[in-house]
């Protein structure tokens, strides 16, 4: 497995420009910054900066899209709106700046990527119909993929914000060493994120399982990697084991409870399935599919009385 040795810190500044309130085209601009000590490739640094810029563009566009009446009337789940946004937003251009840092941060280089993206509001009705015509399984998969990457990115943001602050406040050799030590964790998370993205883009199930397994080796506490490997392995026991591990790592992982409950349901373990569907609903009171599955179990219990 090829490893990237790199040091990063990302400052995340976003400027959002919406063209005209009632215009057909809504334009958004996001800026992502990635700081390296020069040990990773320019391409890798730019890719990471671009990832965060695009993520923020989607966040801002999502706020606008969720306010549109035609969207609100068709898609009520926040996570589904996020996935719908990713599906329709179009990146039009990006610009890369390479900025050597000075002072206490000398030796680090900042990569700044500015991304411009558009949403065509005149296509909302057609795109909503296309979204609705997807199978429930396909929509759910897209939603879960979006949420999984958001979780990873948000975790990185927390680490990066801390590192960025410490990088700006280096005063002594001990300060620099402390920052260097903490950056090791960020290195792992960036490589983990890369493996997760590669797996998500692959259309080969075996490759997906391999990449998720590699992601788990990089980050044994990555709940998302266990979750997605579970959804791609063929062995039922392995599915349940991976979903259980994801829940162990993150007890608030509602969708992992739902899918584990679904596996139990297929094995006729209705008591265990009921407990997982109930937990999923407790964590996400709007989890419609969990309610549906729970109703099916109640009906089975009634029929057996």
mmCIF file of C-alpha atoms in Angstrom:
data_model
loop_
_atom_site.group_PDB
_atom_site.id
_atom_site.type_symbol
_atom_site.label_atom_id
_atom_site.label_comp_id
_atom_site.label_asym_id
_atom_site.label_seq_id
_atom_site.Cartn_x
_atom_site.Cartn_y
_atom_site.Cartn_z
ATOM 1 C CA UNK A 1 0.000 0.000 0.000
ATOM 2 C CA UNK A 2 1.421 3.330 -1.010
ATOM 3 C CA UNK A 3 1.648 5.793 1.842
ATOM 4 C CA UNK A 4 1.819 9.515 1.612
ATOM 5 C CA UNK A 5 4.083 11.216 4.134
ATOM 6 C CA UNK A 6 2.728 14.633 4.712
ATOM 7 C CA UNK A 7 1.988 17.384 7.177
ATOM 8 C CA UNK A 8 -1.183 19.353 6.825
ATOM 9 C CA UNK A 9 -3.271 22.033 8.317
ATOM 10 C CA UNK A 10 -6.265 23.526 6.603
ATOM 11 C CA UNK A 11 -7.646 26.974 7.186
ATOM 12 C CA UNK A 12 -11.151 27.027 5.948
ATOM 13 C CA UNK A 13 -12.393 30.397 4.718
ATOM 14 C CA UNK A 14 -15.487 30.562 2.599
ATOM 15 C CA UNK A 15 -16.957 33.391 0.645
ATOM 16 C CA UNK A 16 -20.326 32.668 -0.839
ATOM 17 C CA UNK A 17 -21.616 34.800 -3.646
ATOM 18 C CA UNK A 18 -25.184 34.216 -4.807
ATOM 19 C CA UNK A 19 -25.617 35.796 -8.212
ATOM 20 C CA UNK A 20 -29.090 37.361 -8.141
ATOM 21 C CA UNK A 21 -31.842 36.362 -5.758
ATOM 22 C CA UNK A 22 -34.301 35.406 -8.483
ATOM 23 C CA UNK A 23 -31.808 34.381 -11.155
ATOM 24 C CA UNK A 24 -31.873 31.007 -12.854
ATOM 25 C CA UNK A 25 -28.238 30.326 -11.978
ATOM 26 C CA UNK A 26 -27.049 30.509 -8.373
ATOM 27 C CA UNK A 27 -23.262 30.833 -8.104
ATOM 28 C CA UNK A 28 -21.190 29.957 -5.044
ATOM 29 C CA UNK A 29 -17.492 30.383 -4.304
ATOM 30 C CA UNK A 30 -15.600 28.393 -1.677
ATOM 31 C CA UNK A 31 -11.981 28.654 -0.589
ATOM 32 C CA UNK A 32 -10.076 25.737 0.923
ATOM 33 C CA UNK A 33 -6.545 25.962 2.286
ATOM 34 C CA UNK A 34 -4.095 23.135 2.943
ATOM 35 C CA UNK A 35 -0.740 23.583 4.659
ATOM 36 C CA UNK A 36 2.149 21.176 4.106
ATOM 37 C CA UNK A 37 5.817 20.914 5.076
ATOM 38 C CA UNK A 38 6.570 19.974 1.470
ATOM 39 C CA UNK A 39 6.744 16.224 2.034
ATOM 40 C CA UNK A 40 3.581 15.503 0.064
ATOM 41 C CA UNK A 41 3.048 16.051 -3.621
ATOM 42 C CA UNK A 42 1.518 19.287 -4.942
ATOM 43 C CA UNK A 43 -1.283 17.231 -6.471
ATOM 44 C CA UNK A 44 -2.150 15.666 -3.126
ATOM 45 C CA UNK A 45 -2.081 19.059 -1.384
ATOM 46 C CA UNK A 46 -4.314 20.597 -4.047
ATOM 47 C CA UNK A 47 -6.726 17.667 -3.905
ATOM 48 C CA UNK A 48 -7.228 18.122 -0.173
ATOM 49 C CA UNK A 49 -7.687 21.883 -0.427
ATOM 50 C CA UNK A 50 -10.181 21.368 -3.243
ATOM 51 C CA UNK A 51 -12.096 18.753 -1.243
ATOM 52 C CA UNK A 52 -12.772 21.181 1.578
ATOM 53 C CA UNK A 53 -13.648 24.044 -0.737
ATOM 54 C CA UNK A 54 -16.179 21.876 -2.580
ATOM 55 C CA UNK A 55 -17.614 20.587 0.686
ATOM 56 C CA UNK A 56 -18.310 24.093 1.887
ATOM 57 C CA UNK A 57 -19.816 25.113 -1.436
ATOM 58 C CA UNK A 58 -22.234 22.197 -1.055
ATOM 59 C CA UNK A 59 -23.068 23.267 2.488
ATOM 60 C CA UNK A 60 -23.912 26.783 1.404
ATOM 61 C CA UNK A 61 -25.849 25.667 -1.653
ATOM 62 C CA UNK A 62 -27.741 23.209 0.533
ATOM 63 C CA UNK A 63 -29.053 26.040 2.687
ATOM 64 C CA UNK A 64 -30.474 27.753 -0.380
ATOM 65 C CA UNK A 65 -31.819 24.556 -1.944
ATOM 66 C CA UNK A 66 -33.559 23.484 1.267
ATOM 67 C CA UNK A 67 -35.403 26.815 1.304
ATOM 68 C CA UNK A 68 -36.946 26.282 -2.123
ATOM 69 C CA UNK A 69 -40.614 25.336 -1.931
ATOM 70 C CA UNK A 70 -40.423 22.682 -4.647
ATOM 71 C CA UNK A 71 -37.585 20.953 -2.815
ATOM 72 C CA UNK A 72 -39.154 21.215 0.639
ATOM 73 C CA UNK A 73 -42.382 19.716 -0.674
ATOM 74 C CA UNK A 74 -40.563 16.767 -2.234
ATOM 75 C CA UNK A 75 -37.609 16.056 0.073
ATOM 76 C CA UNK A 76 -38.099 16.447 3.794
ATOM 77 C CA UNK A 77 -35.048 14.719 5.243
ATOM 78 C CA UNK A 78 -32.066 17.019 5.853
ATOM 79 C CA UNK A 79 -29.556 14.292 4.966
ATOM 80 C CA UNK A 80 -31.409 13.567 1.738
ATOM 81 C CA UNK A 81 -31.328 17.262 0.797
ATOM 82 C CA UNK A 82 -27.551 17.197 1.351
ATOM 83 C CA UNK A 83 -27.217 14.220 -0.993
ATOM 84 C CA UNK A 84 -29.534 15.860 -3.529
ATOM 85 C CA UNK A 85 -27.362 18.993 -3.393
ATOM 86 C CA UNK A 86 -24.177 17.031 -4.086
ATOM 87 C CA UNK A 87 -25.956 15.403 -7.010
ATOM 88 C CA UNK A 88 -26.965 18.642 -8.740
ATOM 89 C CA UNK A 89 -24.250 21.175 -7.977
ATOM 90 C CA UNK A 90 -21.731 21.657 -10.770
ATOM 91 C CA UNK A 91 -18.164 22.864 -10.248
ATOM 92 C CA UNK A 92 -17.316 25.296 -13.042
ATOM 93 C CA UNK A 93 -13.743 26.333 -12.222
ATOM 94 C CA UNK A 94 -11.029 26.379 -9.617
ATOM 95 C CA UNK A 95 -7.880 28.388 -9.022
ATOM 96 C CA UNK A 96 -4.769 27.226 -7.155
ATOM 97 C CA UNK A 97 -2.382 29.485 -5.238
ATOM 98 C CA UNK A 98 0.881 28.305 -3.630
ATOM 99 C CA UNK A 99 1.880 30.513 -0.692
ATOM 100 C CA UNK A 100 5.113 29.926 1.295
ATOM 101 C CA UNK A 101 4.573 30.739 4.965
ATOM 102 C CA UNK A 102 6.916 32.979 6.931
ATOM 103 C CA UNK A 103 7.847 33.753 10.503
ATOM 104 C CA UNK A 104 7.292 30.992 13.044
ATOM 105 C CA UNK A 105 5.578 28.925 10.343
ATOM 106 C CA UNK A 106 8.554 29.140 7.954
ATOM 107 C CA UNK A 107 9.077 25.843 6.177
ATOM 108 C CA UNK A 108 5.372 25.250 5.627
ATOM 109 C CA UNK A 109 3.557 25.994 2.381
ATOM 110 C CA UNK A 110 -0.086 26.902 1.983
ATOM 111 C CA UNK A 111 -2.112 25.632 -0.962
ATOM 112 C CA UNK A 112 -5.216 27.708 -1.523
ATOM 113 C CA UNK A 113 -7.894 26.440 -3.903
ATOM 114 C CA UNK A 114 -10.818 28.640 -4.859
ATOM 115 C CA UNK A 115 -13.768 26.748 -6.312
ATOM 116 C CA UNK A 116 -16.694 28.274 -8.196
ATOM 117 C CA UNK A 117 -19.829 26.160 -8.579
ATOM 118 C CA UNK A 118 -23.347 26.662 -9.889
ATOM 119 C CA UNK A 119 -26.876 25.448 -9.271
ATOM 120 C CA UNK A 120 -29.381 25.876 -12.090
ATOM 121 C CA UNK A 121 -32.717 26.549 -10.363
ATOM 122 C CA UNK A 122 -34.668 26.131 -13.601
ATOM 123 C CA UNK A 123 -33.803 22.424 -13.515
ATOM 124 C CA UNK A 124 -35.079 21.776 -9.995
ATOM 125 C CA UNK A 125 -38.373 20.202 -11.046
ATOM 126 C CA UNK A 126 -36.744 17.809 -13.514
ATOM 127 C CA UNK A 127 -33.936 16.883 -11.130
ATOM 128 C CA UNK A 128 -36.394 16.250 -8.282
ATOM 129 C CA UNK A 129 -38.325 13.887 -10.552
ATOM 130 C CA UNK A 130 -35.089 12.106 -11.421
ATOM 131 C CA UNK A 131 -34.243 11.841 -7.733
ATOM 132 C CA UNK A 132 -37.699 10.502 -6.902
ATOM 133 C CA UNK A 133 -37.439 7.928 -9.683
ATOM 134 C CA UNK A 134 -34.342 6.411 -8.129
ATOM 135 C CA UNK A 135 -35.012 3.284 -6.119
ATOM 136 C CA UNK A 136 -35.296 3.688 -2.371
ATOM 137 C CA UNK A 137 -32.128 1.614 -1.989
ATOM 138 C CA UNK A 138 -30.190 3.835 -4.409
ATOM 139 C CA UNK A 139 -31.326 7.052 -2.703
ATOM 140 C CA UNK A 140 -30.473 5.652 0.701
ATOM 141 C CA UNK A 141 -27.051 4.606 -0.511
ATOM 142 C CA UNK A 142 -26.321 8.087 -1.879
ATOM 143 C CA UNK A 143 -27.544 9.676 1.336
ATOM 144 C CA UNK A 144 -25.425 7.412 3.507
ATOM 145 C CA UNK A 145 -22.340 7.971 1.361
ATOM 146 C CA UNK A 146 -22.774 11.721 1.636
ATOM 147 C CA UNK A 147 -23.271 11.591 5.391
ATOM 148 C CA UNK A 148 -20.276 9.289 5.848
ATOM 149 C CA UNK A 149 -17.946 11.691 4.050
ATOM 150 C CA UNK A 150 -19.403 14.611 5.962
ATOM 151 C CA UNK A 151 -18.621 12.852 9.230
ATOM 152 C CA UNK A 152 -15.035 12.293 8.151
ATOM 153 C CA UNK A 153 -14.598 15.865 6.935
ATOM 154 C CA UNK A 154 -16.115 17.321 10.096
ATOM 155 C CA UNK A 155 -13.721 15.244 12.196
ATOM 156 C CA UNK A 156 -10.803 16.523 10.148
ATOM 157 C CA UNK A 157 -12.030 20.086 10.526
ATOM 158 C CA UNK A 158 -11.866 19.797 14.302
ATOM 159 C CA UNK A 159 -8.309 18.498 14.182
ATOM 160 C CA UNK A 160 -7.260 21.041 11.576
ATOM 161 C CA UNK A 161 -8.716 23.991 13.462
ATOM 162 C CA UNK A 162 -6.659 23.026 16.514
ATOM 163 C CA UNK A 163 -3.492 22.548 14.472
ATOM 164 C CA UNK A 164 -3.955 25.808 12.596
ATOM 165 C CA UNK A 165 -4.218 27.720 15.855
ATOM 166 C CA UNK A 166 -1.124 26.066 17.261
ATOM 167 C CA UNK A 167 0.821 26.627 14.040
ATOM 168 C CA UNK A 168 0.119 30.358 14.301
ATOM 169 C CA UNK A 169 1.324 30.400 17.916
ATOM 170 C CA UNK A 170 4.645 28.580 17.612
ATOM 171 C CA UNK A 171 7.129 30.276 19.912
ATOM 172 C CA UNK A 172 9.630 27.598 20.883
ATOM 173 C CA UNK A 173 11.142 24.384 19.561
ATOM 174 C CA UNK A 174 8.866 22.521 21.969
ATOM 175 C CA UNK A 175 5.832 24.208 20.409
ATOM 176 C CA UNK A 176 6.911 23.096 16.946
ATOM 177 C CA UNK A 177 7.504 19.542 18.150
ATOM 178 C CA UNK A 178 4.066 19.421 19.757
ATOM 179 C CA UNK A 179 2.459 20.582 16.521
ATOM 180 C CA UNK A 180 4.477 18.025 14.566
ATOM 181 C CA UNK A 181 3.327 15.243 16.896
ATOM 182 C CA UNK A 182 -0.324 16.242 16.609
ATOM 183 C CA UNK A 183 -0.071 16.486 12.830
ATOM 184 C CA UNK A 184 0.691 12.757 12.734
ATOM 185 C CA UNK A 185 -2.969 12.095 13.560
ATOM 186 C CA UNK A 186 -4.085 14.467 10.814
ATOM 187 C CA UNK A 187 -1.863 12.609 8.348
ATOM 188 C CA UNK A 188 -3.668 9.395 9.160
ATOM 189 C CA UNK A 189 -7.096 10.990 8.838
ATOM 190 C CA UNK A 190 -6.233 12.471 5.434
ATOM 191 C CA UNK A 191 -5.058 9.115 4.124
ATOM 192 C CA UNK A 192 -8.136 7.479 5.658
ATOM 193 C CA UNK A 193 -10.329 10.018 3.885
ATOM 194 C CA UNK A 194 -8.579 9.282 0.607
ATOM 195 C CA UNK A 195 -9.214 5.537 0.911
ATOM 196 C CA UNK A 196 -12.861 6.177 1.750
ATOM 197 C CA UNK A 197 -13.270 8.394 -1.308
ATOM 198 C CA UNK A 198 -11.592 5.822 -3.552
ATOM 199 C CA UNK A 199 -13.858 3.086 -2.225
ATOM 200 C CA UNK A 200 -16.942 5.230 -2.720
ATOM 201 C CA UNK A 201 -16.043 5.885 -6.353
ATOM 202 C CA UNK A 202 -15.269 2.259 -7.177
ATOM 203 C CA UNK A 203 -17.888 0.160 -8.956
ATOM 204 C CA UNK A 204 -16.190 -3.115 -8.055
ATOM 205 C CA UNK A 205 -17.399 -4.739 -4.842
ATOM 206 C CA UNK A 206 -14.136 -6.586 -4.209
ATOM 207 C CA UNK A 207 -12.175 -3.349 -4.616
ATOM 208 C CA UNK A 208 -14.551 -1.589 -2.252
ATOM 209 C CA UNK A 209 -14.018 -4.218 0.432
ATOM 210 C CA UNK A 210 -10.238 -4.035 -0.068
ATOM 211 C CA UNK A 211 -10.177 -0.241 0.172
ATOM 212 C CA UNK A 212 -12.427 -0.147 3.221
ATOM 213 C CA UNK A 213 -10.181 -2.756 4.852
ATOM 214 C CA UNK A 214 -7.151 -0.563 4.083
ATOM 215 C CA UNK A 215 -9.000 2.406 5.567
ATOM 216 C CA UNK A 216 -9.646 0.403 8.741
ATOM 217 C CA UNK A 217 -5.934 -0.447 9.009
ATOM 218 C CA UNK A 218 -5.108 3.242 8.737
ATOM 219 C CA UNK A 219 -7.789 4.263 11.235
ATOM 220 C CA UNK A 220 -9.081 1.374 13.388
ATOM 221 C CA UNK A 221 -11.564 3.777 14.969
ATOM 222 C CA UNK A 222 -13.175 4.795 11.688
ATOM 223 C CA UNK A 223 -16.821 3.855 12.192
ATOM 224 C CA UNK A 224 -17.689 4.766 8.602
ATOM 225 C CA UNK A 225 -15.196 2.269 7.147
ATOM 226 C CA UNK A 226 -16.669 -0.590 9.165
ATOM 227 C CA UNK A 227 -20.180 0.480 8.179
ATOM 228 C CA UNK A 228 -19.440 0.583 4.461
ATOM 229 C CA UNK A 229 -17.426 -2.613 4.477
ATOM 230 C CA UNK A 230 -20.431 -4.289 6.094
ATOM 231 C CA UNK A 231 -22.636 -3.168 3.225
ATOM 232 C CA UNK A 232 -20.279 -4.728 0.672
ATOM 233 C CA UNK A 233 -19.187 -8.041 2.192
ATOM 234 C CA UNK A 234 -21.134 -11.181 1.334
ATOM 235 C CA UNK A 235 -20.736 -12.978 4.658
ATOM 236 C CA UNK A 236 -23.706 -12.244 6.948
ATOM 237 C CA UNK A 237 -21.699 -12.781 10.127
ATOM 238 C CA UNK A 238 -19.052 -10.358 8.905
ATOM 239 C CA UNK A 239 -21.765 -7.810 8.104
ATOM 240 C CA UNK A 240 -23.132 -7.943 11.625
ATOM 241 C CA UNK A 241 -19.646 -7.902 13.150
ATOM 242 C CA UNK A 242 -18.666 -4.785 11.176
ATOM 243 C CA UNK A 243 -21.924 -3.001 11.954
ATOM 244 C CA UNK A 244 -21.527 -3.868 15.625
ATOM 245 C CA UNK A 245 -17.988 -2.470 15.576
ATOM 246 C CA UNK A 246 -19.233 0.745 13.948
ATOM 247 C CA UNK A 247 -21.821 1.080 16.723
ATOM 248 C CA UNK A 248 -19.227 0.334 19.374
ATOM 249 C CA UNK A 249 -17.063 3.157 18.034
ATOM 250 C CA UNK A 250 -20.006 5.540 17.608
ATOM 251 C CA UNK A 251 -23.043 4.682 19.758
ATOM 252 C CA UNK A 252 -25.003 7.472 18.004
ATOM 253 C CA UNK A 253 -24.619 5.963 14.515
ATOM 254 C CA UNK A 254 -28.345 5.647 13.752
ATOM 255 C CA UNK A 255 -27.987 4.220 10.249
ATOM 256 C CA UNK A 256 -25.670 1.464 11.534
ATOM 257 C CA UNK A 257 -28.389 0.397 13.991
ATOM 258 C CA UNK A 258 -30.892 0.396 11.140
ATOM 259 C CA UNK A 259 -28.797 -1.794 8.860
ATOM 260 C CA UNK A 260 -27.839 -4.164 11.650
ATOM 261 C CA UNK A 261 -31.521 -4.430 12.507
ATOM 262 C CA UNK A 262 -32.229 -5.213 8.851
ATOM 263 C CA UNK A 263 -29.678 -8.032 8.938
ATOM 264 C CA UNK A 264 -31.222 -9.432 12.102
ATOM 265 C CA UNK A 265 -34.627 -9.170 10.442
ATOM 266 C CA UNK A 266 -33.436 -11.256 7.474
ATOM 267 C CA UNK A 267 -32.217 -13.876 9.946
ATOM 268 C CA UNK A 268 -35.615 -13.876 11.724
ATOM 269 C CA UNK A 269 -34.009 -12.478 14.896
ATOM 270 C CA UNK A 270 -36.958 -10.167 15.445
ATOM 271 C CA UNK A 271 -36.243 -9.217 19.047
ATOM 272 C CA UNK A 272 -32.744 -8.019 18.146
ATOM 273 C CA UNK A 273 -34.039 -6.308 15.015
ATOM 274 C CA UNK A 274 -36.750 -4.526 17.005
ATOM 275 C CA UNK A 275 -34.205 -3.246 19.503
ATOM 276 C CA UNK A 276 -32.007 -1.844 16.728
ATOM 277 C CA UNK A 277 -34.870 -0.191 14.833
ATOM 278 C CA UNK A 278 -36.078 1.371 18.078
ATOM 279 C CA UNK A 279 -32.594 2.695 18.812
ATOM 280 C CA UNK A 280 -32.318 4.113 15.297
ATOM 281 C CA UNK A 281 -35.617 5.945 15.829
ATOM 282 C CA UNK A 282 -34.482 7.195 19.217
ATOM 283 C CA UNK A 283 -31.395 8.695 17.596
ATOM 284 C CA UNK A 284 -33.275 9.961 14.546
ATOM 285 C CA UNK A 285 -37.007 10.473 15.194
ATOM 286 C CA UNK A 286 -37.517 11.129 11.455
ATOM 287 C CA UNK A 287 -36.103 7.771 10.375
ATOM 288 C CA UNK A 288 -39.098 6.690 8.272
ATOM 289 C CA UNK A 289 -37.607 3.379 7.091
ATOM 290 C CA UNK A 290 -36.922 2.328 10.676
ATOM 291 C CA UNK A 291 -40.568 2.966 11.567
ATOM 292 C CA UNK A 292 -41.666 0.872 8.579
ATOM 293 C CA UNK A 293 -39.465 -2.050 9.574
ATOM 294 C CA UNK A 294 -40.601 -1.826 13.170
ATOM 295 C CA UNK A 295 -44.239 -1.946 12.084
ATOM 296 C CA UNK A 296 -43.509 -5.132 10.133
ATOM 297 C CA UNK A 297 -42.113 -6.721 13.272
ATOM 298 C CA UNK A 298 -45.093 -5.663 15.369
ATOM 299 C CA UNK A 299 -47.381 -7.264 12.782
ATOM 300 C CA UNK A 300 -45.386 -10.490 12.929
ATOM 301 C CA UNK A 301 -45.678 -10.501 16.711
ATOM 302 C CA UNK A 302 -49.431 -9.910 16.465
ATOM 303 C CA UNK A 303 -49.839 -12.740 13.960
ATOM 304 C CA UNK A 304 -47.987 -15.126 16.237
ATOM 305 C CA UNK A 305 -50.165 -14.431 19.231
#
